[in-house]
Coordinates of C-alpha atoms in Angstrom, one line a residue:
Chain A
M22 CA -54.2 112.8 -27.7
D23 CA -54.7 114.2 -24.3
M24 CA -57.1 111.8 -22.3
N25 CA -57.4 114.1 -19.4
A26 CA -59.5 111.4 -17.6
K27 CA -61.7 113.1 -14.6
K28 CA -61.2 111.5 -11.4
K29 CA -64.9 110.2 -10.3
L30 CA -66.5 111.9 -7.5
G31 CA -66.3 110.7 -3.9
L32 CA -69.8 110.0 -2.3
K33 CA -69.4 113.2 -0.1
E34 CA -68.7 115.4 -3.1
K35 CA -71.4 113.7 -5.0
Y36 CA -74.0 114.3 -2.3
A37 CA -72.9 117.8 -2.0
L38 CA -73.2 118.6 -5.7
M39 CA -76.3 116.6 -6.4
T40 CA -78.4 117.5 -3.3
R41 CA -77.3 120.4 -1.3
N42 CA -76.1 122.4 -4.1
L43 CA -79.1 122.1 -6.1
G44 CA -80.8 124.8 -4.1
W45 CA -80.0 128.5 -4.1
E46 CA -81.2 131.8 -2.7
T47 CA -83.6 133.4 -5.4
T48 CA -82.9 137.0 -6.4
Y49 CA -85.6 137.7 -9.1
E50 CA -88.4 136.8 -6.6
P51 CA -88.4 136.8 -2.9
M52 CA -87.9 133.4 -1.2
D53 CA -91.2 133.8 0.6
K54 CA -93.2 134.1 -2.8
V55 CA -91.3 131.2 -4.1
F56 CA -92.3 129.0 -1.2
P57 CA -95.6 130.5 -0.3
Q58 CA -96.8 127.6 1.8
M59 CA -94.4 127.7 4.6
D60 CA -95.9 130.1 7.0
Y61 CA -99.6 129.6 7.3
E62 CA -99.6 126.5 9.7
G63 CA -97.7 128.6 12.2
I64 CA -94.6 126.3 11.9
R65 CA -91.3 128.5 12.3
I66 CA -88.1 127.4 10.8
H67 CA -85.2 129.6 11.1
D68 CA -82.4 127.6 9.5
W69 CA -82.9 125.0 6.8
D70 CA -79.4 124.2 6.8
K71 CA -79.6 122.6 10.0
W72 CA -81.5 119.7 8.3
E73 CA -79.3 116.5 8.7
D74 CA -79.9 114.2 6.0
P75 CA -80.7 110.8 7.4
F76 CA -79.6 109.0 4.3
R77 CA -77.1 110.5 1.8
L78 CA -78.8 109.2 -1.1
T79 CA -78.3 110.9 -4.6
M80 CA -80.7 110.6 -7.4
D81 CA -78.4 108.5 -9.8
A82 CA -77.7 106.1 -6.7
Y83 CA -81.5 106.0 -6.1
W84 CA -82.4 105.0 -9.6
K85 CA -79.7 102.2 -9.7
Y86 CA -81.0 100.6 -6.5
Q87 CA -84.8 100.9 -7.6
A88 CA -84.1 99.5 -11.0
E89 CA -82.2 96.4 -9.5
K90 CA -85.3 95.9 -7.2
E91 CA -87.9 96.1 -10.0
K92 CA -85.9 93.5 -11.9
K93 CA -86.0 91.0 -9.2
L94 CA -89.6 91.8 -8.4
Y95 CA -90.9 91.5 -11.9
A96 CA -89.0 88.2 -12.6
I97 CA -90.8 86.6 -9.3
I98 CA -94.2 88.2 -10.3
D99 CA -93.8 86.4 -13.8
A100 CA -92.7 83.0 -12.3
Y101 CA -95.6 83.1 -9.7
A102 CA -98.1 83.8 -12.4
Q103 CA -96.8 81.2 -14.9
N104 CA -96.8 78.6 -12.2
N105 CA -100.2 79.2 -11.1
G106 CA -98.9 80.5 -7.8
H107 CA -102.4 81.5 -6.6
L108 CA -103.1 77.8 -6.1
N109 CA -100.4 77.4 -3.4
V110 CA -102.2 79.9 -1.0
T111 CA -103.4 78.2 2.2
D112 CA -107.0 78.5 1.5
A113 CA -109.3 80.7 -0.9
R114 CA -110.6 82.7 2.1
Y115 CA -107.1 84.3 2.1
I116 CA -107.7 86.0 -1.3
N117 CA -110.4 88.2 0.3
A118 CA -107.8 89.9 2.4
L119 CA -106.3 90.8 -1.0
K120 CA -109.5 92.2 -2.3
I121 CA -109.5 94.7 0.6
F122 CA -105.8 95.4 0.0
L123 CA -106.2 96.1 -3.7
S124 CA -109.4 98.4 -3.1
A125 CA -107.8 100.2 -0.3
V126 CA -104.0 100.4 -0.5
P127 CA -102.7 101.5 -3.8
S128 CA -104.9 104.4 -3.9
L129 CA -103.4 105.4 -0.6
E130 CA -100.0 104.9 -2.1
Y131 CA -100.8 107.0 -5.1
N132 CA -102.2 109.8 -2.8
A133 CA -99.0 109.6 -0.7
H134 CA -97.1 110.1 -3.9
R135 CA -99.3 113.1 -4.7
G136 CA -98.5 114.4 -1.1
F137 CA -94.9 113.9 -1.3
A138 CA -94.6 115.4 -4.9
R139 CA -96.2 118.7 -3.5
L140 CA -93.8 118.7 -0.6
G141 CA -90.9 118.3 -2.9
R142 CA -92.0 121.5 -4.5
E143 CA -93.2 123.2 -1.4
M144 CA -90.3 122.6 1.2
R145 CA -88.0 125.5 1.3
G146 CA -84.9 123.4 2.3
V147 CA -83.3 121.5 -0.5
G148 CA -82.4 118.5 1.8
P149 CA -86.1 117.8 2.7
Q150 CA -87.1 118.6 -0.9
V151 CA -84.9 115.8 -2.4
A152 CA -86.1 113.3 0.3
C153 CA -89.6 114.1 -0.4
Q154 CA -89.2 113.9 -4.3
M155 CA -87.7 110.4 -3.8
Q156 CA -90.4 109.3 -1.5
A157 CA -93.0 110.5 -3.9
I158 CA -91.4 108.3 -6.5
D159 CA -91.2 105.3 -4.1
E160 CA -94.8 105.7 -3.4
I161 CA -96.1 105.5 -7.1
R162 CA -93.7 102.5 -7.5
H163 CA -95.6 101.0 -4.5
A164 CA -98.9 101.7 -6.0
Q165 CA -97.8 100.2 -9.4
T166 CA -96.2 97.1 -8.1
Q167 CA -99.2 96.3 -6.0
I168 CA -101.5 96.7 -8.9
H169 CA -99.3 94.5 -11.1
S170 CA -98.8 91.8 -8.6
L171 CA -102.5 91.6 -7.8
S172 CA -103.7 91.7 -11.5
N173 CA -102.9 88.2 -11.5
Y174 CA -105.5 87.4 -9.1
N175 CA -108.1 89.2 -11.2
K176 CA -107.9 86.6 -14.0
F177 CA -109.1 84.0 -11.5
Y178 CA -111.3 85.4 -8.7
N179 CA -114.3 87.8 -8.4
G180 CA -114.1 91.3 -6.9
F181 CA -110.8 92.5 -8.2
H182 CA -112.1 93.8 -11.4
D183 CA -112.8 97.6 -10.5
W184 CA -110.8 98.4 -7.5
K185 CA -110.2 102.2 -8.4
H186 CA -113.9 102.7 -9.3
M187 CA -114.8 101.1 -6.0
N188 CA -112.1 103.1 -4.0
D189 CA -114.1 106.3 -4.8
R190 CA -117.6 105.0 -4.2
V191 CA -118.0 101.9 -2.0
W192 CA -119.3 102.7 1.5
Y193 CA -116.4 101.3 3.7
L194 CA -113.7 102.5 1.3
S195 CA -114.6 106.1 2.1
V196 CA -112.6 105.3 5.3
P197 CA -109.0 105.0 3.9
K198 CA -110.0 107.5 1.0
S199 CA -110.9 110.2 3.4
F200 CA -108.0 109.6 5.8
F201 CA -105.7 110.4 2.9
E202 CA -107.6 113.2 1.5
D203 CA -107.6 114.8 5.0
A204 CA -103.9 114.5 4.9
C205 CA -103.5 115.9 1.4
T206 CA -105.5 119.1 2.2
C207 CA -103.4 119.8 5.3
G208 CA -100.5 122.2 4.9
P209 CA -97.0 120.7 4.0
F210 CA -95.9 120.4 7.8
E211 CA -99.0 118.7 8.8
F212 CA -98.9 116.4 5.9
I213 CA -95.4 115.3 6.7
I214 CA -96.2 114.6 10.4
A215 CA -99.4 112.8 9.4
I216 CA -98.0 110.5 6.9
G217 CA -94.1 110.6 7.4
F218 CA -94.2 110.4 11.3
S219 CA -97.6 109.2 12.6
F220 CA -98.2 106.7 9.9
E221 CA -95.0 105.8 8.3
Y222 CA -93.1 105.7 11.6
V223 CA -95.6 105.0 14.5
L224 CA -97.9 102.7 12.8
T225 CA -96.2 101.2 9.8
N226 CA -95.3 97.8 11.3
L227 CA -99.0 97.2 12.1
V228 CA -99.6 97.5 8.3
F229 CA -96.8 95.4 7.3
M230 CA -97.3 92.6 9.6
P231 CA -100.7 91.3 8.4
F232 CA -100.2 92.0 4.8
I233 CA -96.6 90.9 4.2
S234 CA -95.9 88.4 6.9
G235 CA -99.6 87.4 6.4
A236 CA -98.7 86.8 2.7
A237 CA -95.4 84.9 3.6
Y238 CA -97.4 82.7 6.1
N239 CA -100.3 81.9 3.7
G240 CA -98.1 80.9 0.7
D241 CA -98.6 84.2 -1.4
L242 CA -95.1 84.7 -3.0
G243 CA -96.6 87.5 -5.2
A244 CA -97.8 89.7 -2.5
M245 CA -95.0 88.8 -0.2
T246 CA -92.5 90.0 -2.9
F247 CA -93.8 93.4 -3.5
G248 CA -93.9 93.9 0.3
F249 CA -90.2 93.1 0.5
S250 CA -89.6 95.3 -2.5
A251 CA -91.3 98.1 -0.7
Q252 CA -89.9 97.4 2.8
S253 CA -86.4 98.8 2.1
D254 CA -88.2 102.2 1.0
E255 CA -90.2 101.9 4.0
A256 CA -87.1 102.0 6.1
R257 CA -85.9 105.2 4.5
H258 CA -89.4 106.8 4.9
M259 CA -89.5 106.0 8.6
T260 CA -86.0 107.7 8.9
L261 CA -87.2 110.7 7.0
G262 CA -90.4 110.9 9.4
L263 CA -88.2 110.8 12.5
E264 CA -85.7 113.4 11.2
V265 CA -88.6 115.8 10.1
I266 CA -90.1 115.9 13.5
K267 CA -86.8 116.4 15.3
F268 CA -85.8 119.2 13.0
M269 CA -89.1 121.0 13.3
L270 CA -88.8 120.7 17.2
E271 CA -85.4 121.9 17.4
Q272 CA -86.0 124.9 15.3
D273 CA -88.4 126.7 17.5
P274 CA -90.2 125.9 20.9
A275 CA -93.4 127.4 19.5
N276 CA -93.7 124.5 17.1
L277 CA -94.3 122.0 20.0
P278 CA -98.0 122.7 20.7
I279 CA -98.7 122.5 17.0
I280 CA -97.0 119.3 16.5
Q281 CA -98.2 117.7 19.5
R282 CA -101.7 118.4 18.1
W283 CA -100.9 116.9 15.0
I284 CA -99.4 113.7 16.7
D285 CA -102.5 113.4 18.6
K286 CA -104.9 113.7 15.8
W287 CA -102.9 111.5 13.4
T288 CA -102.2 108.8 15.8
W289 CA -105.9 108.6 16.5
R290 CA -107.0 108.8 12.7
G291 CA -104.2 106.2 11.9
V292 CA -105.3 103.7 14.8
R293 CA -109.1 104.0 13.6
L294 CA -107.9 103.1 9.9
L295 CA -106.1 100.2 11.3
T296 CA -109.3 98.6 12.5
I297 CA -109.7 96.9 9.2
V298 CA -106.2 95.6 9.5
A299 CA -106.9 94.3 13.0
M300 CA -109.9 92.4 11.4
L301 CA -107.8 91.0 8.8
M302 CA -105.2 89.6 11.1
D303 CA -107.7 87.9 13.5
Y304 CA -110.2 86.7 11.0
M305 CA -109.1 86.8 7.5
L306 CA -105.7 85.1 7.4
P307 CA -106.2 81.2 7.3
K308 CA -102.8 81.0 8.9
R309 CA -102.3 83.6 11.6
V310 CA -99.3 85.6 12.1
M311 CA -100.2 87.0 15.5
S312 CA -103.2 88.4 17.0
W313 CA -103.9 92.1 16.6
K314 CA -103.5 92.7 20.3
E315 CA -100.2 91.1 20.4
A316 CA -99.2 93.2 17.4
W317 CA -100.3 96.4 19.2
E318 CA -98.7 95.5 22.4
V319 CA -95.3 94.9 20.7
Y320 CA -95.3 97.7 17.9
F321 CA -97.4 100.4 19.9
E322 CA -97.0 99.8 23.6
E323 CA -93.4 98.8 23.5
N324 CA -91.8 100.1 20.5
G325 CA -94.0 103.3 20.2
M326 CA -93.7 104.0 23.9
A327 CA -89.8 103.9 23.4
L328 CA -90.2 106.5 20.6
F329 CA -92.1 108.6 22.6
N330 CA -89.8 108.5 25.5
D331 CA -87.1 109.6 23.2
L332 CA -89.1 112.6 22.2
A333 CA -90.0 113.5 25.6
R334 CA -86.8 115.7 25.8
Y335 CA -88.4 118.0 23.2
G336 CA -91.7 118.0 25.4
I337 CA -93.6 115.7 23.2
K338 CA -96.2 113.4 25.2
V339 CA -97.9 110.1 24.5
P340 CA -101.1 111.0 22.7
D341 CA -104.2 110.9 24.9
C342 CA -105.9 108.5 22.8
A343 CA -103.5 105.8 23.9
A344 CA -105.7 105.1 27.0
L345 CA -108.8 104.6 25.1
I346 CA -106.8 102.3 22.4
K347 CA -105.6 100.2 25.3
K348 CA -109.1 99.4 26.3
E349 CA -110.3 98.8 22.8
K350 CA -107.4 96.4 21.6
D351 CA -109.6 93.5 23.1
H352 CA -112.5 94.4 20.8
I353 CA -112.1 96.1 17.5
S354 CA -111.1 93.3 15.4
H355 CA -114.1 91.3 16.6
Q356 CA -116.6 94.3 16.3
A357 CA -115.3 95.1 12.8
W358 CA -115.9 91.3 11.5
N359 CA -119.1 91.4 13.3
A360 CA -120.0 94.4 11.0
F361 CA -118.5 92.9 7.7
Y362 CA -120.0 89.7 8.3
T363 CA -123.5 91.0 8.7
A364 CA -123.1 93.7 6.0
G365 CA -121.8 90.9 3.7
M366 CA -124.5 91.8 1.1
I367 CA -122.7 95.1 0.3
T368 CA -119.0 94.1 0.3
N369 CA -116.9 93.6 -2.6
F370 CA -115.4 90.5 -0.8
H371 CA -116.7 87.4 0.9
T372 CA -117.0 86.9 4.7
W373 CA -117.7 83.8 6.8
L374 CA -117.8 82.6 10.2
P375 CA -114.7 81.4 12.0
S376 CA -114.4 77.6 12.6
E377 CA -114.4 76.2 15.7
D378 CA -110.6 75.9 15.8
E379 CA -110.3 79.5 14.9
M380 CA -112.6 80.5 17.6
N381 CA -110.4 78.6 20.2
W382 CA -107.4 80.4 18.7
L383 CA -109.3 83.8 19.4
S384 CA -110.3 82.7 22.9
S385 CA -106.6 81.9 23.7
K386 CA -105.6 85.4 22.3
Y387 CA -108.4 87.3 23.8
P388 CA -109.1 85.5 27.1
D389 CA -110.8 88.7 28.6
S390 CA -113.3 89.3 25.8
F391 CA -113.7 86.7 23.1
D392 CA -115.8 83.9 25.0
K393 CA -117.7 86.6 27.1
Y394 CA -118.9 89.0 24.1
Y395 CA -118.1 87.5 20.7
R396 CA -118.2 83.7 20.7
P397 CA -121.9 83.9 21.5
R398 CA -122.5 86.3 18.5
F399 CA -120.7 83.9 16.2
E400 CA -122.5 80.8 17.6
Y401 CA -125.9 82.6 17.2
Y402 CA -125.0 83.3 13.5
R403 CA -123.9 79.7 12.9
Q404 CA -127.3 78.5 14.5
R405 CA -129.1 80.7 12.0
E406 CA -126.9 79.5 9.0
K407 CA -127.8 75.9 10.0
E408 CA -131.5 76.9 9.9
G409 CA -130.9 78.4 6.4
K410 CA -131.3 81.9 7.8
R411 CA -127.8 83.4 7.3
F412 CA -128.2 87.0 8.7
Y413 CA -127.6 89.8 6.4
N414 CA -128.2 93.5 7.6
K415 CA -129.9 95.2 4.7
T416 CA -129.8 98.8 6.3
L417 CA -127.2 101.7 5.9
P418 CA -125.1 102.4 9.0
M419 CA -124.7 105.6 10.8
L420 CA -121.2 106.9 10.2
C421 CA -118.7 108.9 12.4
Q422 CA -118.3 112.5 10.8
V423 CA -114.6 112.3 11.0
C424 CA -113.1 108.6 10.7
Q425 CA -116.3 107.8 8.5
I426 CA -116.5 104.3 10.2
P427 CA -119.7 103.1 11.0
M428 CA -120.6 103.9 14.7
L429 CA -119.5 100.2 15.6
F430 CA -117.2 101.1 18.5
T431 CA -118.2 100.7 22.1
E432 CA -117.7 102.6 25.2
G433 CA -114.2 101.9 26.7
D434 CA -115.7 100.5 29.8
D435 CA -118.7 98.8 28.5
P436 CA -118.3 96.6 25.3
T437 CA -121.9 96.2 25.0
L438 CA -122.9 99.8 24.5
I439 CA -122.1 101.6 21.3
S440 CA -120.3 104.9 22.0
Y441 CA -122.3 108.0 20.7
R442 CA -120.8 111.4 20.7
Q443 CA -122.7 114.6 19.4
I444 CA -122.3 118.2 19.1
E445 CA -124.1 121.1 17.3
H446 CA -122.4 123.3 14.9
K447 CA -123.9 126.4 13.1
G448 CA -127.4 124.7 13.8
D449 CA -126.5 121.3 12.3
K450 CA -126.0 118.1 14.3
Y451 CA -122.7 116.2 14.1
H452 CA -122.1 112.7 15.4
F453 CA -118.7 111.0 16.3
C454 CA -117.6 107.5 17.3
S455 CA -115.3 108.9 20.2
D456 CA -114.2 112.0 22.0
H457 CA -111.0 111.9 19.9
C458 CA -112.9 112.1 16.5
Q459 CA -115.0 114.9 18.0
H460 CA -112.1 116.9 19.2
I461 CA -110.7 116.7 15.6
F462 CA -113.8 118.1 14.3
E463 CA -114.1 120.8 16.8
H464 CA -110.8 121.9 15.8
E465 CA -111.5 122.3 12.2
P466 CA -115.1 122.1 11.7
E467 CA -114.9 123.8 8.2
K468 CA -113.2 120.8 6.9
Y469 CA -115.3 117.8 8.3
V470 CA -118.7 119.5 7.5
E471 CA -117.7 118.7 3.8
A472 CA -117.2 114.9 4.6
W473 CA -118.7 112.8 1.8
L474 CA -120.6 110.1 3.8
P475 CA -121.6 107.3 1.7
A476 CA -124.9 106.5 3.6
H477 CA -126.0 110.2 3.4
Q478 CA -124.9 110.5 -0.3
I479 CA -127.0 107.3 -1.1
Y480 CA -130.0 109.1 0.4
Q481 CA -129.3 112.3 -1.4
G482 CA -129.8 110.3 -4.5
N483 CA -126.0 110.7 -5.7
C484 CA -125.2 107.0 -5.8
F485 CA -127.5 105.3 -8.2
A486 CA -126.6 103.6 -11.5
E487 CA -126.1 106.0 -14.4
G488 CA -129.2 106.5 -16.2
A489 CA -131.5 105.0 -13.4
D490 CA -134.7 106.7 -12.6
P491 CA -135.4 106.3 -8.9
T492 CA -139.1 107.4 -9.3
A493 CA -139.7 104.6 -12.0
P494 CA -142.1 101.8 -10.7
G495 CA -140.3 98.8 -9.2
F496 CA -137.0 100.9 -8.7
D497 CA -134.7 98.8 -6.5
P498 CA -132.5 101.2 -4.7
L499 CA -130.1 98.5 -3.3
K500 CA -129.5 96.9 -6.6
S501 CA -129.0 100.3 -8.3
V502 CA -126.2 101.1 -5.7
L503 CA -124.5 98.1 -6.3
D504 CA -124.6 98.8 -10.1
Y505 CA -123.1 102.2 -9.3
W506 CA -120.3 100.6 -7.3
H507 CA -119.7 98.0 -10.2
L508 CA -120.4 95.3 -7.7
D509 CA -121.7 92.1 -9.2
F510 CA -124.5 90.7 -6.7
G511 CA -124.0 87.0 -6.0
R512 CA -120.5 86.7 -7.4
D513 CA -118.5 89.4 -5.5
N514 CA -120.4 89.6 -2.3
L515 CA -122.3 87.5 0.1
D516 CA -120.8 84.3 2.1
F517 CA -117.7 82.6 1.0
E518 CA -119.5 79.3 1.5
G519 CA -120.9 78.4 -1.8
S520 CA -119.3 81.2 -3.6
E521 CA -117.8 80.9 -7.0
D522 CA -114.3 81.6 -5.8
Q523 CA -114.6 78.6 -3.4
K524 CA -115.8 76.3 -5.9
N525 CA -113.3 77.5 -8.5
F526 CA -110.2 77.2 -6.3
A527 CA -111.1 73.7 -4.9
A528 CA -111.6 72.5 -8.6
W529 CA -108.5 74.0 -9.9
R530 CA -106.4 72.8 -6.8
Q531 CA -107.7 69.5 -7.4
Q532 CA -106.7 69.7 -11.1
A533 CA -103.3 70.8 -10.2
T534 CA -102.6 68.0 -7.5
T535 CA -104.4 65.1 -8.8
N536 CA -104.9 62.8 -11.9
Chain B
M759 CA -110.7 127.1 16.2
T760 CA -110.4 127.6 12.6
I761 CA -108.8 125.8 9.8
A762 CA -105.4 126.5 8.6
S763 CA -105.8 127.7 5.2
I764 CA -103.9 129.8 2.6
R765 CA -107.2 131.8 2.1
P766 CA -110.3 132.2 4.2
Y767 CA -112.3 128.9 4.0
G768 CA -115.9 128.7 5.2
G769 CA -116.6 125.1 4.5
T770 CA -119.8 123.9 2.9
P771 CA -121.9 121.3 5.0
K772 CA -122.7 118.4 2.6
D773 CA -125.5 117.0 4.5
T774 CA -128.0 119.9 5.2
E775 CA -131.7 119.1 5.4
D776 CA -132.5 120.9 2.1
K777 CA -130.5 118.0 0.3
F778 CA -132.6 115.2 1.1
H779 CA -135.7 115.9 -1.1
G780 CA -138.1 116.7 1.7
N781 CA -136.9 113.9 4.0
R782 CA -134.9 114.0 7.2
I783 CA -132.1 111.7 8.5
L784 CA -132.7 109.9 11.6
Y785 CA -130.4 107.5 13.3
V786 CA -131.8 104.7 15.5
G787 CA -129.8 102.3 17.5
W788 CA -131.2 99.5 19.8
D789 CA -129.1 99.4 22.8
R790 CA -127.5 95.8 23.6
H791 CA -128.6 94.3 20.3
L792 CA -125.3 94.2 18.5
M793 CA -126.4 91.8 15.8
F794 CA -126.9 95.2 14.2
Y795 CA -123.3 96.3 14.2
A796 CA -124.1 100.1 14.1
P797 CA -127.1 102.5 14.6
I798 CA -129.3 102.6 11.5
C799 CA -129.3 105.6 9.3
F800 CA -132.9 106.2 7.9
C801 CA -134.2 108.8 5.4
I802 CA -137.8 109.6 6.5
P803 CA -140.5 112.2 5.7
P804 CA -140.9 114.4 8.8
S805 CA -144.6 114.1 8.7
M806 CA -144.7 110.3 9.2
A807 CA -146.3 109.6 12.6
F808 CA -144.0 108.2 15.2
A809 CA -146.0 104.9 15.7
D810 CA -145.9 104.4 11.8
F811 CA -142.2 105.0 11.7
V812 CA -141.7 102.1 14.5
A813 CA -144.3 99.8 12.8
G814 CA -142.8 100.4 9.4
P815 CA -139.2 101.3 8.6
L816 CA -137.9 100.4 12.2
A817 CA -139.6 97.0 12.2
Q818 CA -138.4 96.2 8.8
A819 CA -134.8 97.0 9.8
F820 CA -134.8 95.3 13.3
G821 CA -137.6 92.8 12.7
D822 CA -135.1 90.0 11.8
H823 CA -134.1 90.0 15.5
P824 CA -136.1 87.4 17.5
Q825 CA -136.5 89.9 20.4
W826 CA -138.1 92.4 18.2
A827 CA -141.5 90.6 18.5
Q828 CA -141.1 90.4 22.3
I829 CA -140.7 94.1 23.0
D830 CA -143.1 95.1 25.6
W831 CA -143.6 98.9 24.4
T832 CA -145.0 100.0 27.8
K833 CA -141.5 99.3 29.4
A834 CA -139.4 100.4 26.3
N835 CA -137.4 103.7 26.9
W836 CA -136.2 106.1 24.5
L837 CA -133.2 108.5 24.4
R838 CA -132.8 111.4 22.2
S839 CA -129.1 112.7 21.9
N840 CA -128.4 110.5 25.0
Q841 CA -131.4 112.3 27.2
P842 CA -134.8 110.6 28.1
F843 CA -137.4 111.1 25.4
S844 CA -141.1 110.4 25.4
P845 CA -142.4 110.3 21.9
D846 CA -146.2 110.5 21.2
G847 CA -146.9 107.8 18.7
A848 CA -149.8 109.6 17.0
K849 CA -147.9 112.8 16.3
S850 CA -145.5 113.1 13.5
L851 CA -141.8 112.8 13.8
H852 CA -141.6 116.4 13.3
D853 CA -144.1 117.4 16.2
N854 CA -142.3 115.1 18.4
G855 CA -139.5 117.6 18.0
L856 CA -137.3 115.2 15.8
G857 CA -135.0 117.4 13.7
H858 CA -132.6 116.5 10.8
K859 CA -129.8 114.1 11.9
E860 CA -131.3 113.3 15.2
V861 CA -130.2 110.3 17.0
L862 CA -132.4 108.1 19.2
R863 CA -131.6 105.0 21.2
L864 CA -134.2 102.2 22.0
Q865 CA -133.7 100.7 25.3
T866 CA -135.4 97.6 26.1
P867 CA -134.4 96.7 29.9
D868 CA -136.0 93.4 29.9
L869 CA -134.3 92.3 26.7
Q870 CA -130.5 92.6 26.7
G871 CA -129.9 90.5 23.5
I872 CA -129.8 86.9 22.7
G873 CA -128.8 85.0 26.0
G874 CA -128.3 88.3 27.7
C875 CA -125.1 88.8 25.8
A876 CA -125.8 92.0 24.0
I877 CA -126.3 90.1 20.6

């Protein structure tokens, strides 16, 4: 018997055969027709073979690594669930950070999956095609593992029950949702700059820090584990983001102004989106990792600047918005918590006032702003609570047409005045939270006039419970909107103090730790 | 500038006046009263008198603030689209020139929020 055993392929050969050689020049159809989305954004690519793979990973190796990670992750998730790990978190307030995470982030991951799957088809070069396909699979894995890890909390706590439904409807969740829909409706090159570079590369640490280190600091082994399982993928995504921008800049000098505009836009869009993360770091983690301001200084002002210095040789400049962000870093987390605390009637999580200790921590981290502007606000709210008049704002907020965040940001030089910007376009008025959101609108008004702004949609009558009749006597619009969101009044919303979550956590922890 | 798209794309505004069942959107912010985290979005019939709007929906929205009752309306100023504006209380919102998606800012120079802290 002739056992002509074949030699195993070396890594280099394997990579060549299983990545680069998967592509070919088409002959039945012209290449431009096979890849029809490569031209319309104005980006010029002359030679796709110049693409340097930042990681020479082949699909078979990819499956093997990911399968090993999954095995470990699910073993830990199981153990965590069986040991009632949720009772080991620092404090039941922490669980509200997870509610925000679940109702916002898996949908972002899923949309990232959709975006990269499209790029895996549309990118003309085989190197980026394969990299985008892998990232598409990573992203759907992240969505899935996040949902699985957090489903354990849904057995015990309120507000986790219908996150996908809420993601499409609840007022503040239009912020992350519209962010990613903006990216997914861009051309393929803008998408990859938006998500691969601006978000994954420039801003990703600012997302990871509060959620994953936050989970570790607060005893949440479940969330920490999916975070670490995702982190090794993120390292690959960051590398792809950087490679793609260098490749595009090296291909043609005409690409520079287009890419610069995208970086300006998506850095700003990303930072606006991170407002909620800033709030989470400063207010919602019982055991703090670092302040938002410190995180911003380390990850953007130091690391981010080093990156922009590196890109300066291609002509890339630091986005203009960096100057305003520098001024806002002392304020946004406090302004956001002020908003959610007072809007606590229409949130799918609980809110509360920071304790005296926590306020002292905030004073020490924000010596230039907290005592002057924000401590008096919280002290006033505390006084109202003592009088039995906990303040709930029952109105609908004015929203920015682009970022869709309520107009809660103040002027860069005066934190006591809301920043109003307005323009007229084809006879209609449009309002913005900042010059930067206004500029984004002005560049592509056709896109942003279509924004689905929750406050307006409610007034148009598009957000009432199924079968509700707004003309019926005694119709309660707020109740009907909450029903439409699937938000259970008195259980999912209102103050943490006195909530079912608070009582249950205390009772269960006592059961677990005493006789 | 125009949008980068594979085909011509016009964009259909989602919030034109005809979609609000005869009402108009009116935004109102009260300067230096940040207990109200953002300006408020109202949906109001344009035939409502300005004074009725202030005494009705606006008072309902802002009335929980202890300084609301202290406002001396002879000293209060209004801005419309960030420009000075002198409404006539007896006239309707429409006759005061308030179109759809107009933004008003109420300024009360004597009242700068609780403890003067813009609360």
